[in-house]
Amino acid sequence: MSDITHSAPATQDTSATVHTTATAITPVKPWKGYQRIAFRIAFVFFIIMCIPTSWNWYTHLFTMDWLHLKYRDVYDIARFQPNLWNIESESGRWGIASYASWLAALGIAVIGAAIWTLFDRRKEYNVLYYWLRVIVRYRAGIGIIGFGYTKLFPVQMPYPSISNLHTNFGDFTAQKIYWLSIGIVPWYQVFAGIVEVLAGVLLFFRGTAAIGAVLLAGALANITFVNFAYDGGVHVYSAYFVLLGLFVLAYDIPGIYRLLVLEKYTVPVHYYPSFKEKWQQYTRYGLKSGAIILFVLILFYLQMWNYLYDPYKQPVTKGLADTQGYYNVTAFRLNNKVIPYSPLDTVRWQHVTFEKWSSLTYQVNKPVWLDLSNGGGSPKNDVDRNFELAGVAGGRRFFFYEADTVKQELVLRDKNRSAVNQGRERQRRNATDRPNTSKKKDPLFVLHYEKTGPRRIILYGLNENKDSIYVILDKVDKQYLLSPGNISAGQY
Amino acid sequence: MTHPANLLPPQTWKASWKVLFRFVFIYFIIQCVPLDIRYFVGLFHIHWLELSFRDIFYLTRYSPKFVSGNAPFNSFADWGIAAFIALTGTLVWTYFDKARQQYNQLYYWLRVIVRYRLAIGVIAYGLLKLFPQQLPYPSISQLNTQYGDLSAWKIFAMSTGVVPSMEAFLGLVETVAGLLLLNRRTATIGAGVIITFTGNVFMSNLAYEGGEYVYSFYLVVLALFLLSYDIIRIISLLTLEQPTAPNTVRPYLPQPWHRGLKFALKTLFIFFFVGLYGYKTYASYRNAGYQYPKTPGLEHAAGIYNVSTFRINNQEIPYSLTDSVRWKDVVFERWATLSIRSNRYVHPDLADTEEIYTNDADKNYELAGSVSRHYYSYGIDTGRQIIFLQNKNRHHQREKLVLHYIRPDSSRIILSGTNEKQDSVYAVLDKIDKKYPLIEGRRKPLKL
């Protein structure tokens, strides 16, 4: 639609009116036939892409508690994409076939455009094109701000847990390696968050939309590529924003190309709707400020709260006091039989860690089913928060514990849901559908603990196989080459 | 067509603009044009008949260095000195050049110099990534190093190294952005891409404690200077939505030989820094890259080994995570490097700038930025079945081991000889059938 943006400049006067409104006196140029058809397809396609089609989304919107908003509520409104067609195959999960919903939307758009063409004799869609861009701009802006805040307050990719620091580099999946590599540099994550939020805010204003779209498409193209390269699994949703960004940018590319590359005089011509009636103006300002207040200001506050008190990737329950650290297993008895340390032993614990939150981990030389999810999905319950174990091999076992400091007992529960969770994010199709811990049937087991010194913990009791164990743990003064994370989420 | 005044470059500049330009001109000439004698000394040391991409790479990385120091690049202090010289020069120039109305042509040529300087800077790094070798796939030793025993910069390098396709993609973006700078009409777009890309490199250098943050910021400043020429136009067109005049300054080349010379210089430049350099980096990539040693290691030995038995001075030491003498595991790389994990202190070698070494002995990428493993290069005497180990870390360079090897079967190696303290050592190494989730992928259920 190049002739819209740079219809030849007025011949004699450079100071000609620029802001042509739909009702301006200047005659509106009719579009070419193919442009009209392309627009009709694009219109239907991007409406399907940008308007939530899932019933759950609306249920969530109208049932959530607006007076006691939680981070997840607003984040879930911001986060949706068309889900029209899922193909069950490897490619449908990881490859090109995972874009089937886009193809379905395009199919519907072509059919819709064909019907529309039969009935419509309009010569141009300048104002409708404006409104379509408004919808795409706001959809993209809201979505990316939702993402951006989880980085601005760095919770999306937490600093590696102590157990992760004691895992060999080669024992991580590619996806985990990428996420950890961002997690070790919280300030960099904050910077990435600023870029994303900035891109989103710029998209809310038509004068700055092109710059926002460049930032959005550039940053998200990189993320899309990352997801393909590292098998990150979020390649469809990130490419979604690239597509929206490019659509917004497409409007301005001809002008930029003409000015910079062709080095020609360029006069922008825009068709904006005119708001003559008072109620139209109020509605416009109301909707615009509503979107900005909810997704820029309120979400900022909620995300800050999330960062401070409830970082969604890591458990919130405090760990047992003064236990955080890395431990050598000085002695290990199984059914009263001493087992000496050997890296090849399949039952003796090695490399025990206590996190600052309530996780206990140890390693044994025995394969375990890997949690192959991304460790996301913002579960509410600590036992479901699996970021620390997602994508970690090497025989490490992860336990959530509840400490009874009076009886000196740890009630342990295996965090790895083994067969349930192979290669997929926990099913969570909409906001209200969250994993329910009470239904879990993981066997619990209870260990007594004793702290016989500032650096020594003794654990004993029956393990998950009902064998009696007795373990002496001695804390190691570990110096890491990796610098510690200087801003960390949560209160521990 | 349109008002002529709007299309032509201004024929009289405001006094303040002229002064500012003089400063900017001198400053960027100092920053971009090699005036440093050391640069030419380096130039004369190149063997032009066996020119390597390494030589060209170092040529592209010029920036003036007034303050001597350990840093291989200039520091921000050098920028201050350049600015001071520019300030002095501006005063003199302003005094002698009062009649001058404008610097349209000079501004054009200044931008040409900055464009080309920036272009070779980003293309030099871009092509090292496009043919992915700057950040190679981690070695077996690196895969078997705990995360916390790596430096942030090393983690960045290894995390990118595990996906060569990603590295090539980043290299492509960088190279294309550089190429866009070589044409006046696309230079602004190239500069915009570089600001976001190299701006990100700069932030990464800061965040991951890399050593090239001054240099990457230097490139960003050059790109900002280039973009500033058009930024008012872009804001005028997109944000203010006003009619906007393009750049109309053209180089003034009255004689045909001027144009011929320009064409020849441009062609030569592109041939040397893009064509020849590109070909040489590709050849290096085909030849397994430059970061790891080339000398082949012990045949069919590559892998990680558990140390099943370990004796010092004929005394057996059981498995231990705390003992500082006993080896925990040993890695044979495909090349002649052997690494030993033990509880003995490793002084980290924090090589955090990009260096291209030709001799195997100097190649320290595999051990840089990591502790917990001692890395040794070795020579093999196959007749006597002896390997001569030399610690590669420059902080442990005096350590040498001479070990006799026996290979009873394909998965076992028995080493015996003397260690770095001249104690007798005996170790039985059993190969571990190690599987890596990084290689197995996460698409199918996986038990490891």
PDB file of N, CA and C in Angstrom, chain A residues 11 18-19 90 164-172 180-181 185 188 191 207 222 225 229-232 260-261 263 265-266 268 272 328 341 343 368 370 372-374 478 481-483, chain B residues 1 6 143 145-150 158-159 163 166 184-185 200 203 207-209 238-239 241-244 246-247 250 319 321-322 341 434 436-438 442-444 446-448:
ATOM      1  N   THR A  11       2.392  19.730  -5.081  1.00  0.00           N
ATOM      2  CA  THR A  11       3.400  20.201  -6.017  1.00  0.00           C
ATOM      3  C   THR A  11       4.044  21.528  -5.631  1.00  0.00           C
ATOM      4  N   VAL A  18      -0.946  18.040   6.736  1.00  0.00           N
ATOM      5  CA  VAL A  18      -0.424  16.693   6.851  1.00  0.00           C
ATOM      6  C   VAL A  18      -1.473  15.763   7.424  1.00  0.00           C
ATOM      7  N   HIS A  19      -2.088  16.237   8.476  1.00  0.00           N
ATOM      8  CA  HIS A  19      -3.036  15.374   9.169  1.00  0.00           C
ATOM      9  C   HIS A  19      -4.372  15.362   8.437  1.00  0.00           C
ATOM     10  N   GLU A  90       5.882 -34.545  16.607  1.00  0.00           N
ATOM     11  CA  GLU A  90       7.068 -33.837  17.083  1.00  0.00           C
ATOM     12  C   GLU A  90       7.130 -32.441  16.462  1.00  0.00           C
ATOM     13  N   ASN A 164      21.812 -26.229  41.226  1.00  0.00           N
ATOM     14  CA  ASN A 164      22.180 -25.987  39.822  1.00  0.00           C
ATOM     15  C   ASN A 164      23.665 -25.604  39.699  1.00  0.00           C
ATOM     16  N   LEU A 165      24.158 -24.862  40.674  1.00  0.00           N
ATOM     17  CA  LEU A 165      25.571 -24.469  40.635  1.00  0.00           C
ATOM     18  C   LEU A 165      26.482 -25.685  40.757  1.00  0.00           C
ATOM     19  N   HIS A 166      25.936 -26.778  41.339  1.00  0.00           N
ATOM     20  CA  HIS A 166      26.740 -27.989  41.518  1.00  0.00           C
ATOM     21  C   HIS A 166      26.360 -29.065  40.516  1.00  0.00           C
ATOM     22  N   THR A 167      25.839 -28.649  39.398  1.00  0.00           N
ATOM     23  CA  THR A 167      25.521 -29.588  38.330  1.00  0.00           C
ATOM     24  C   THR A 167      26.486 -29.335  37.186  1.00  0.00           C
ATOM     25  N   ASN A 168      26.977 -30.412  36.594  1.00  0.00           N
ATOM     26  CA  ASN A 168      27.880 -30.241  35.461  1.00  0.00           C
ATOM     27  C   ASN A 168      27.162 -29.554  34.306  1.00  0.00           C
ATOM     28  N   PHE A 169      27.895 -28.705  33.617  1.00  0.00           N
ATOM     29  CA  PHE A 169      27.311 -27.967  32.490  1.00  0.00           C
ATOM     30  C   PHE A 169      26.628 -28.918  31.502  1.00  0.00           C
ATOM     31  N   GLY A 170      27.275 -30.048  31.251  1.00  0.00           N
ATOM     32  CA  GLY A 170      26.734 -30.997  30.283  1.00  0.00           C
ATOM     33  C   GLY A 170      25.529 -31.775  30.779  1.00  0.00           C
ATOM     34  N   ASP A 171      25.139 -31.595  32.039  1.00  0.00           N
ATOM     35  CA  ASP A 171      23.967 -32.300  32.573  1.00  0.00           C
ATOM     36  C   ASP A 171      22.695 -31.467  32.470  1.00  0.00           C
ATOM     37  N   PHE A 172      22.772 -30.338  31.776  1.00  0.00           N
ATOM     38  CA  PHE A 172      21.566 -29.528  31.545  1.00  0.00           C
ATOM     39  C   PHE A 172      21.076 -29.729  30.117  1.00  0.00           C
ATOM     40  N   LEU A 180      19.439 -20.389  32.227  1.00  0.00           N
ATOM     41  CA  LEU A 180      20.381 -20.130  33.322  1.00  0.00           C
ATOM     42  C   LEU A 180      21.362 -19.031  32.936  1.00  0.00           C
ATOM     43  N   SER A 181      21.753 -19.024  31.661  1.00  0.00           N
ATOM     44  CA  SER A 181      22.766 -18.046  31.254  1.00  0.00           C
ATOM     45  C   SER A 181      22.220 -16.620  31.363  1.00  0.00           C
ATOM     46  N   VAL A 185      22.861 -13.206  35.251  1.00  0.00           N
ATOM     47  CA  VAL A 185      23.135 -11.767  35.127  1.00  0.00           C
ATOM     48  C   VAL A 185      21.843 -10.965  35.297  1.00  0.00           C
ATOM     49  N   TYR A 188      21.279  -7.675  33.549  1.00  0.00           N
ATOM     50  CA  TYR A 188      21.069  -7.792  32.112  1.00  0.00           C
ATOM     51  C   TYR A 188      19.602  -8.128  31.826  1.00  0.00           C
ATOM     52  N   PHE A 191      17.621  -5.071  32.099  1.00  0.00           N
ATOM     53  CA  PHE A 191      17.795  -4.277  30.883  1.00  0.00           C
ATOM     54  C   PHE A 191      16.889  -4.813  29.762  1.00  0.00           C
ATOM     55  N   GLY A 207       2.380   7.874  17.079  1.00  0.00           N
ATOM     56  CA  GLY A 207       3.593   8.549  16.631  1.00  0.00           C
ATOM     57  C   GLY A 207       4.854   7.748  16.893  1.00  0.00           C
ATOM     58  N   ASN A 222      14.915 -12.371  17.806  1.00  0.00           N
ATOM     59  CA  ASN A 222      16.029 -13.022  18.488  1.00  0.00           C
ATOM     60  C   ASN A 222      15.518 -14.122  19.419  1.00  0.00           C
ATOM     61  N   PHE A 225      14.377 -17.116  17.506  1.00  0.00           N
ATOM     62  CA  PHE A 225      15.508 -17.922  17.059  1.00  0.00           C
ATOM     63  C   PHE A 225      16.098 -18.725  18.217  1.00  0.00           C
ATOM     64  N   ALA A 229      16.656 -22.683  18.404  1.00  0.00           N
ATOM     65  CA  ALA A 229      18.009 -23.210  18.551  1.00  0.00           C
ATOM     66  C   ALA A 229      18.147 -24.048  19.820  1.00  0.00           C
ATOM     67  N   TYR A 230      17.548 -23.589  20.919  1.00  0.00           N
ATOM     68  CA  TYR A 230      17.719 -24.276  22.201  1.00  0.00           C
ATOM     69  C   TYR A 230      16.527 -25.172  22.540  1.00  0.00           C
ATOM     70  N   ASP A 231      15.651 -25.416  21.598  1.00  0.00           N
ATOM     71  CA  ASP A 231      14.437 -26.176  21.885  1.00  0.00           C
ATOM     72  C   ASP A 231      13.700 -25.583  23.082  1.00  0.00           C
ATOM     73  N   GLY A 232      13.515 -24.285  23.045  1.00  0.00           N
ATOM     74  CA  GLY A 232      12.910 -23.608  24.187  1.00  0.00           C
ATOM     75  C   GLY A 232      11.411 -23.849  24.300  1.00  0.00           C
ATOM     76  N   LEU A 260      15.148   7.380   3.348  1.00  0.00           N
ATOM     77  CA  LEU A 260      16.547   7.060   3.636  1.00  0.00           C
ATOM     78  C   LEU A 260      17.264   6.423   2.457  1.00  0.00           C
ATOM     79  N   VAL A 261      16.619   5.494   1.816  1.00  0.00           N
ATOM     80  CA  VAL A 261      17.319   4.747   0.768  1.00  0.00           C
ATOM     81  C   VAL A 261      17.192   5.441  -0.587  1.00  0.00           C
ATOM     82  N   GLU A 263      16.294   8.459  -0.890  1.00  0.00           N
ATOM     83  CA  GLU A 263      16.652   9.861  -0.618  1.00  0.00           C
ATOM     84  C   GLU A 263      15.737  10.819  -1.367  1.00  0.00           C
ATOM     85  N   TYR A 265      12.134  13.323  -1.190  1.00  0.00           N
ATOM     86  CA  TYR A 265      11.273  14.094  -0.309  1.00  0.00           C
ATOM     87  C   TYR A 265      10.042  13.253   0.044  1.00  0.00           C
ATOM     88  N   THR A 266       9.720  13.194   1.323  1.00  0.00           N
ATOM     89  CA  THR A 266       8.655  12.281   1.748  1.00  0.00           C
ATOM     90  C   THR A 266       7.602  13.027   2.558  1.00  0.00           C
ATOM     91  N   PRO A 268       4.290  12.333   4.700  1.00  0.00           N
ATOM     92  CA  PRO A 268       3.419  11.298   5.256  1.00  0.00           C
ATOM     93  C   PRO A 268       1.953  11.690   5.112  1.00  0.00           C
ATOM     94  N   TYR A 272      -6.842   9.430   9.721  1.00  0.00           N
ATOM     95  CA  TYR A 272      -7.227   9.161  11.089  1.00  0.00           C
ATOM     96  C   TYR A 272      -8.719   9.355  11.244  1.00  0.00           C
ATOM     97  N   ASN A 328      28.922 -31.886  52.087  1.00  0.00           N
ATOM     98  CA  ASN A 328      29.510 -33.198  51.838  1.00  0.00           C
ATOM     99  C   ASN A 328      28.817 -34.225  52.719  1.00  0.00           C
ATOM    100  N   TYR A 341      31.914 -43.646  50.516  1.00  0.00           N
ATOM    101  CA  TYR A 341      31.652 -42.835  49.339  1.00  0.00           C
ATOM    102  C   TYR A 341      32.226 -43.489  48.096  1.00  0.00           C
ATOM    103  N   PRO A 343      31.711 -42.620  43.703  1.00  0.00           N
ATOM    104  CA  PRO A 343      30.915 -41.918  42.690  1.00  0.00           C
ATOM    105  C   PRO A 343      30.004 -42.869  41.918  1.00  0.00           C
ATOM    106  N   VAL A 368      17.387 -40.760  36.593  1.00  0.00           N
ATOM    107  CA  VAL A 368      16.013 -40.397  36.951  1.00  0.00           C
ATOM    108  C   VAL A 368      15.321 -39.857  35.705  1.00  0.00           C
ATOM    109  N   LEU A 370      13.777 -37.212  33.623  1.00  0.00           N
ATOM    110  CA  LEU A 370      13.984 -35.763  33.659  1.00  0.00           C
ATOM    111  C   LEU A 370      12.665 -35.012  33.588  1.00  0.00           C
ATOM    112  N   LEU A 372      11.174 -32.373  31.818  1.00  0.00           N
ATOM    113  CA  LEU A 372      11.574 -31.714  30.568  1.00  0.00           C
ATOM    114  C   LEU A 372      10.744 -30.473  30.264  1.00  0.00           C
ATOM    115  N   SER A 373      10.022 -29.977  31.259  1.00  0.00           N
ATOM    116  CA  SER A 373       9.258 -28.754  31.035  1.00  0.00           C
ATOM    117  C   SER A 373      10.182 -27.551  31.105  1.00  0.00           C
ATOM    118  N   ASN A 374       9.633 -26.384  30.864  1.00  0.00           N
ATOM    119  CA  ASN A 374      10.415 -25.155  30.976  1.00  0.00           C
ATOM    120  C   ASN A 374      10.524 -24.684  32.423  1.00  0.00           C
ATOM    121  N   LYS A 478      32.191 -23.194  50.031  1.00  0.00           N
ATOM    122  CA  LYS A 478      32.418 -23.254  48.595  1.00  0.00           C
ATOM    123  C   LYS A 478      32.640 -21.855  48.042  1.00  0.00           C
ATOM    124  N   LEU A 481      33.389 -19.470  41.233  1.00  0.00           N
ATOM    125  CA  LEU A 481      34.013 -18.537  40.298  1.00  0.00           C
ATOM    126  C   LEU A 481      32.952 -17.583  39.757  1.00  0.00           C
ATOM    127  N   LEU A 482      31.758 -18.115  39.609  1.00  0.00           N
ATOM    128  CA  LEU A 482      30.639 -17.311  39.143  1.00  0.00           C
ATOM    129  C   LEU A 482      30.267 -16.277  40.207  1.00  0.00           C
ATOM    130  N   SER A 483      30.103 -15.037  39.786  1.00  0.00           N
ATOM    131  CA  SER A 483      29.737 -13.994  40.747  1.00  0.00           C
ATOM    132  C   SER A 483      28.338 -14.228  41.279  1.00  0.00           C
TER     133      SER A 483
ATOM    134  N   MET B   1      10.008  21.062  -7.803  1.00  0.00           N
ATOM    135  CA  MET B   1       9.017  20.185  -7.171  1.00  0.00           C
ATOM    136  C   MET B   1       8.677  20.706  -5.774  1.00  0.00           C
ATOM    137  N   ASN B   6      14.545  23.429   1.119  1.00  0.00           N
ATOM    138  CA  ASN B   6      14.334  22.267   1.965  1.00  0.00           C
ATOM    139  C   ASN B   6      15.142  21.059   1.478  1.00  0.00           C
ATOM    140  N   LEU B 143      32.095 -29.712  29.515  1.00  0.00           N
ATOM    141  CA  LEU B 143      30.782 -30.298  29.808  1.00  0.00           C
ATOM    142  C   LEU B 143      30.782 -30.916  31.200  1.00  0.00           C
ATOM    143  N   THR B 145      32.269 -29.783  33.935  1.00  0.00           N
ATOM    144  CA  THR B 145      32.637 -28.799  34.946  1.00  0.00           C
ATOM    145  C   THR B 145      31.351 -28.275  35.550  1.00  0.00           C
ATOM    146  N   GLN B 146      31.347 -28.159  36.890  1.00  0.00           N
ATOM    147  CA  GLN B 146      30.119 -27.684  37.536  1.00  0.00           C
ATOM    148  C   GLN B 146      29.862 -26.220  37.203  1.00  0.00           C
ATOM    149  N   TYR B 147      28.587 -25.896  37.113  1.00  0.00           N
ATOM    150  CA  TYR B 147      28.161 -24.559  36.692  1.00  0.00           C
ATOM    151  C   TYR B 147      28.809 -23.461  37.516  1.00  0.00           C
ATOM    152  N   GLY B 148      28.850 -23.639  38.820  1.00  0.00           N
ATOM    153  CA  GLY B 148      29.398 -22.609  39.694  1.00  0.00           C
ATOM    154  C   GLY B 148      30.906 -22.471  39.596  1.00  0.00           C
ATOM    155  N   ASP B 149      31.564 -23.416  38.916  1.00  0.00           N
ATOM    156  CA  ASP B 149      33.016 -23.347  38.758  1.00  0.00           C
ATOM    157  C   ASP B 149      33.413 -22.657  37.461  1.00  0.00           C
ATOM    158  N   LEU B 150      32.438 -22.046  36.815  1.00  0.00           N
ATOM    159  CA  LEU B 150      32.702 -21.330  35.573  1.00  0.00           C
ATOM    160  C   LEU B 150      32.509 -19.839  35.824  1.00  0.00           C
ATOM    161  N   MET B 158      30.052 -20.571  26.439  1.00  0.00           N
ATOM    162  CA  MET B 158      29.652 -21.968  26.280  1.00  0.00           C
ATOM    163  C   MET B 158      28.164 -22.080  25.941  1.00  0.00           C
ATOM    164  N   SER B 159      27.350 -21.215  26.569  1.00  0.00           N
ATOM    165  CA  SER B 159      25.908 -21.278  26.323  1.00  0.00           C
ATOM    166  C   SER B 159      25.595 -20.937  24.875  1.00  0.00           C
ATOM    167  N   VAL B 163      24.889 -24.004  20.540  1.00  0.00           N
ATOM    168  CA  VAL B 163      23.988 -23.916  19.385  1.00  0.00           C
ATOM    169  C   VAL B 163      24.670 -23.151  18.247  1.00  0.00           C
ATOM    170  N   MET B 166      22.603 -20.712  16.201  1.00  0.00           N
ATOM    171  CA  MET B 166      22.322 -19.420  16.826  1.00  0.00           C
ATOM    172  C   MET B 166      23.503 -18.476  16.616  1.00  0.00           C
ATOM    173  N   ARG B 184      26.114   4.632   1.182  1.00  0.00           N
ATOM    174  CA  ARG B 184      25.568   5.828   1.821  1.00  0.00           C
ATOM    175  C   ARG B 184      24.079   5.689   2.104  1.00  0.00           C
ATOM    176  N   ARG B 185      23.353   5.106   1.154  1.00  0.00           N
ATOM    177  CA  ARG B 185      21.895   5.082   1.257  1.00  0.00           C
ATOM    178  C   ARG B 185      21.391   4.122   2.322  1.00  0.00           C
ATOM    179  N   ASN B 200      23.660  -4.441  22.584  1.00  0.00           N
ATOM    180  CA  ASN B 200      23.418  -5.657  23.350  1.00  0.00           C
ATOM    181  C   ASN B 200      24.732  -6.354  23.702  1.00  0.00           C
ATOM    182  N   MET B 203      26.153  -4.443  26.579  1.00  0.00           N
ATOM    183  CA  MET B 203      25.473  -4.799  27.826  1.00  0.00           C
ATOM    184  C   MET B 203      25.899  -6.192  28.292  1.00  0.00           C
ATOM    185  N   ALA B 207      27.530  -7.195  31.750  1.00  0.00           N
ATOM    186  CA  ALA B 207      26.829  -8.133  32.618  1.00  0.00           C
ATOM    187  C   ALA B 207      27.664  -9.384  32.870  1.00  0.00           C
ATOM    188  N   TYR B 208      28.268  -9.916  31.811  1.00  0.00           N
ATOM    189  CA  TYR B 208      29.000 -11.176  31.947  1.00  0.00           C
ATOM    190  C   TYR B 208      30.480 -10.952  32.243  1.00  0.00           C
ATOM    191  N   GLU B 209      30.845  -9.726  32.595  1.00  0.00           N
ATOM    192  CA  GLU B 209      32.212  -9.414  32.970  1.00  0.00           C
ATOM    193  C   GLU B 209      33.196  -9.760  31.868  1.00  0.00           C
ATOM    194  N   LEU B 238       8.222  10.026  11.238  1.00  0.00           N
ATOM    195  CA  LEU B 238       7.404   9.022  11.916  1.00  0.00           C
ATOM    196  C   LEU B 238       6.615   9.594  13.082  1.00  0.00           C
ATOM    197  N   THR B 239       7.271  10.379  13.901  1.00  0.00           N
ATOM    198  CA  THR B 239       6.625  10.796  15.139  1.00  0.00           C
ATOM    199  C   THR B 239       5.877  12.118  14.971  1.00  0.00           C
ATOM    200  N   GLU B 241       5.146  13.334  12.056  1.00  0.00           N
ATOM    201  CA  GLU B 241       4.328  13.113  10.858  1.00  0.00           C
ATOM    202  C   GLU B 241       4.328  14.336   9.964  1.00  0.00           C
ATOM    203  N   GLN B 242       5.528  14.829   9.698  1.00  0.00           N
ATOM    204  CA  GLN B 242       5.661  16.012   8.853  1.00  0.00           C
ATOM    205  C   GLN B 242       6.422  15.696   7.577  1.00  0.00           C
ATOM    206  N   PRO B 243       6.199  16.500   6.533  1.00  0.00           N
ATOM    207  CA  PRO B 243       6.967  16.303   5.307  1.00  0.00           C
ATOM    208  C   PRO B 243       8.451  16.431   5.625  1.00  0.00           C
ATOM    209  N   THR B 244       9.256  15.583   5.044  1.00  0.00           N
ATOM    210  CA  THR B 244      10.654  15.515   5.452  1.00  0.00           C
ATOM    211  C   THR B 244      11.564  15.465   4.237  1.00  0.00           C
ATOM    212  N   PRO B 246      15.111  14.621   2.377  1.00  0.00           N
ATOM    213  CA  PRO B 246      16.158  13.619   2.543  1.00  0.00           C
ATOM    214  C   PRO B 246      17.536  14.264   2.594  1.00  0.00           C
ATOM    215  N   ASN B 247      18.520  13.450   2.840  1.00  0.00           N
ATOM    216  CA  ASN B 247      19.907  13.870   2.721  1.00  0.00           C
ATOM    217  C   ASN B 247      20.214  14.149   1.254  1.00  0.00           C
ATOM    218  N   ARG B 250      26.144  15.146  -1.671  1.00  0.00           N
ATOM    219  CA  ARG B 250      26.830  14.141  -2.464  1.00  0.00           C
ATOM    220  C   ARG B 250      28.317  14.447  -2.423  1.00  0.00           C
ATOM    221  N   TYR B 319      38.244 -43.372  47.226  1.00  0.00           N
ATOM    222  CA  TYR B 319      37.459 -42.267  46.656  1.00  0.00           C
ATOM    223  C   TYR B 319      37.268 -41.182  47.698  1.00  0.00           C
ATOM    224  N   LEU B 321      35.906 -36.832  48.025  1.00  0.00           N
ATOM    225  CA  LEU B 321      35.581 -35.538  47.417  1.00  0.00           C
ATOM    226  C   LEU B 321      36.401 -34.428  48.040  1.00  0.00           C
ATOM    227  N   THR B 322      37.027 -34.738  49.194  1.00  0.00           N
ATOM    228  CA  THR B 322      37.718 -33.681  49.931  1.00  0.00           C
ATOM    229  C   THR B 322      39.230 -33.775  49.802  1.00  0.00           C
ATOM    230  N   ARG B 341      40.105 -33.612  37.184  1.00  0.00           N
ATOM    231  CA  ARG B 341      39.319 -32.933  38.215  1.00  0.00           C
ATOM    232  C   ARG B 341      39.777 -33.461  39.567  1.00  0.00           C
ATOM    233  N   LYS B 434      29.040 -41.755  29.233  1.00  0.00           N
ATOM    234  CA  LYS B 434      28.299 -40.564  29.661  1.00  0.00           C
ATOM    235  C   LYS B 434      27.339 -40.107  28.564  1.00  0.00           C
ATOM    236  N   TYR B 436      24.624 -37.018  27.524  1.00  0.00           N
ATOM    237  CA  TYR B 436      24.358 -35.628  27.860  1.00  0.00           C
ATOM    238  C   TYR B 436      22.961 -35.218  27.381  1.00  0.00           C
ATOM    239  N   PRO B 437      22.127 -34.679  28.264  1.00  0.00           N
ATOM    240  CA  PRO B 437      20.785 -34.244  27.841  1.00  0.00           C
ATOM    241  C   PRO B 437      20.865 -33.168  26.759  1.00  0.00           C
ATOM    242  N   LEU B 438      21.957 -32.405  26.818  1.00  0.00           N
ATOM    243  CA  LEU B 438      22.210 -31.393  25.804  1.00  0.00           C
ATOM    244  C   LEU B 438      22.215 -32.016  24.417  1.00  0.00           C
ATOM    245  N   ARG B 442      15.316 -32.726  24.368  1.00  0.00           N
ATOM    246  CA  ARG B 442      14.235 -32.808  25.355  1.00  0.00           C
ATOM    247  C   ARG B 442      12.907 -33.111  24.683  1.00  0.00           C
ATOM    248  N   ARG B 443      12.972 -33.698  23.512  1.00  0.00           N
ATOM    249  CA  ARG B 443      11.726 -33.923  22.781  1.00  0.00           C
ATOM    250  C   ARG B 443      11.062 -35.245  23.138  1.00  0.00           C
ATOM    251  N   LYS B 444      11.861 -36.155  23.651  1.00  0.00           N
ATOM    252  CA  LYS B 444      11.315 -37.459  24.027  1.00  0.00           C
ATOM    253  C   LYS B 444      11.579 -37.648  25.511  1.00  0.00           C
ATOM    254  N   LEU B 446      13.050 -38.837  28.837  1.00  0.00           N
ATOM    255  CA  LEU B 446      14.488 -39.050  28.949  1.00  0.00           C
ATOM    256  C   LEU B 446      14.833 -39.409  30.383  1.00  0.00           C
ATOM    257  N   LYS B 447      15.620 -40.477  30.531  1.00  0.00           N
ATOM    258  CA  LYS B 447      16.038 -40.894  31.865  1.00  0.00           C
ATOM    259  C   LYS B 447      17.554 -40.848  31.915  1.00  0.00           C
ATOM    260  N   LEU B 448      18.081 -39.944  32.722  1.00  0.00           N
ATOM    261  CA  LEU B 448      19.542 -39.817  32.805  1.00  0.00           C
ATOM    262  C   LEU B 448      19.967 -39.635  34.252  1.00  0.00           C
TER     263      LEU B 448
END
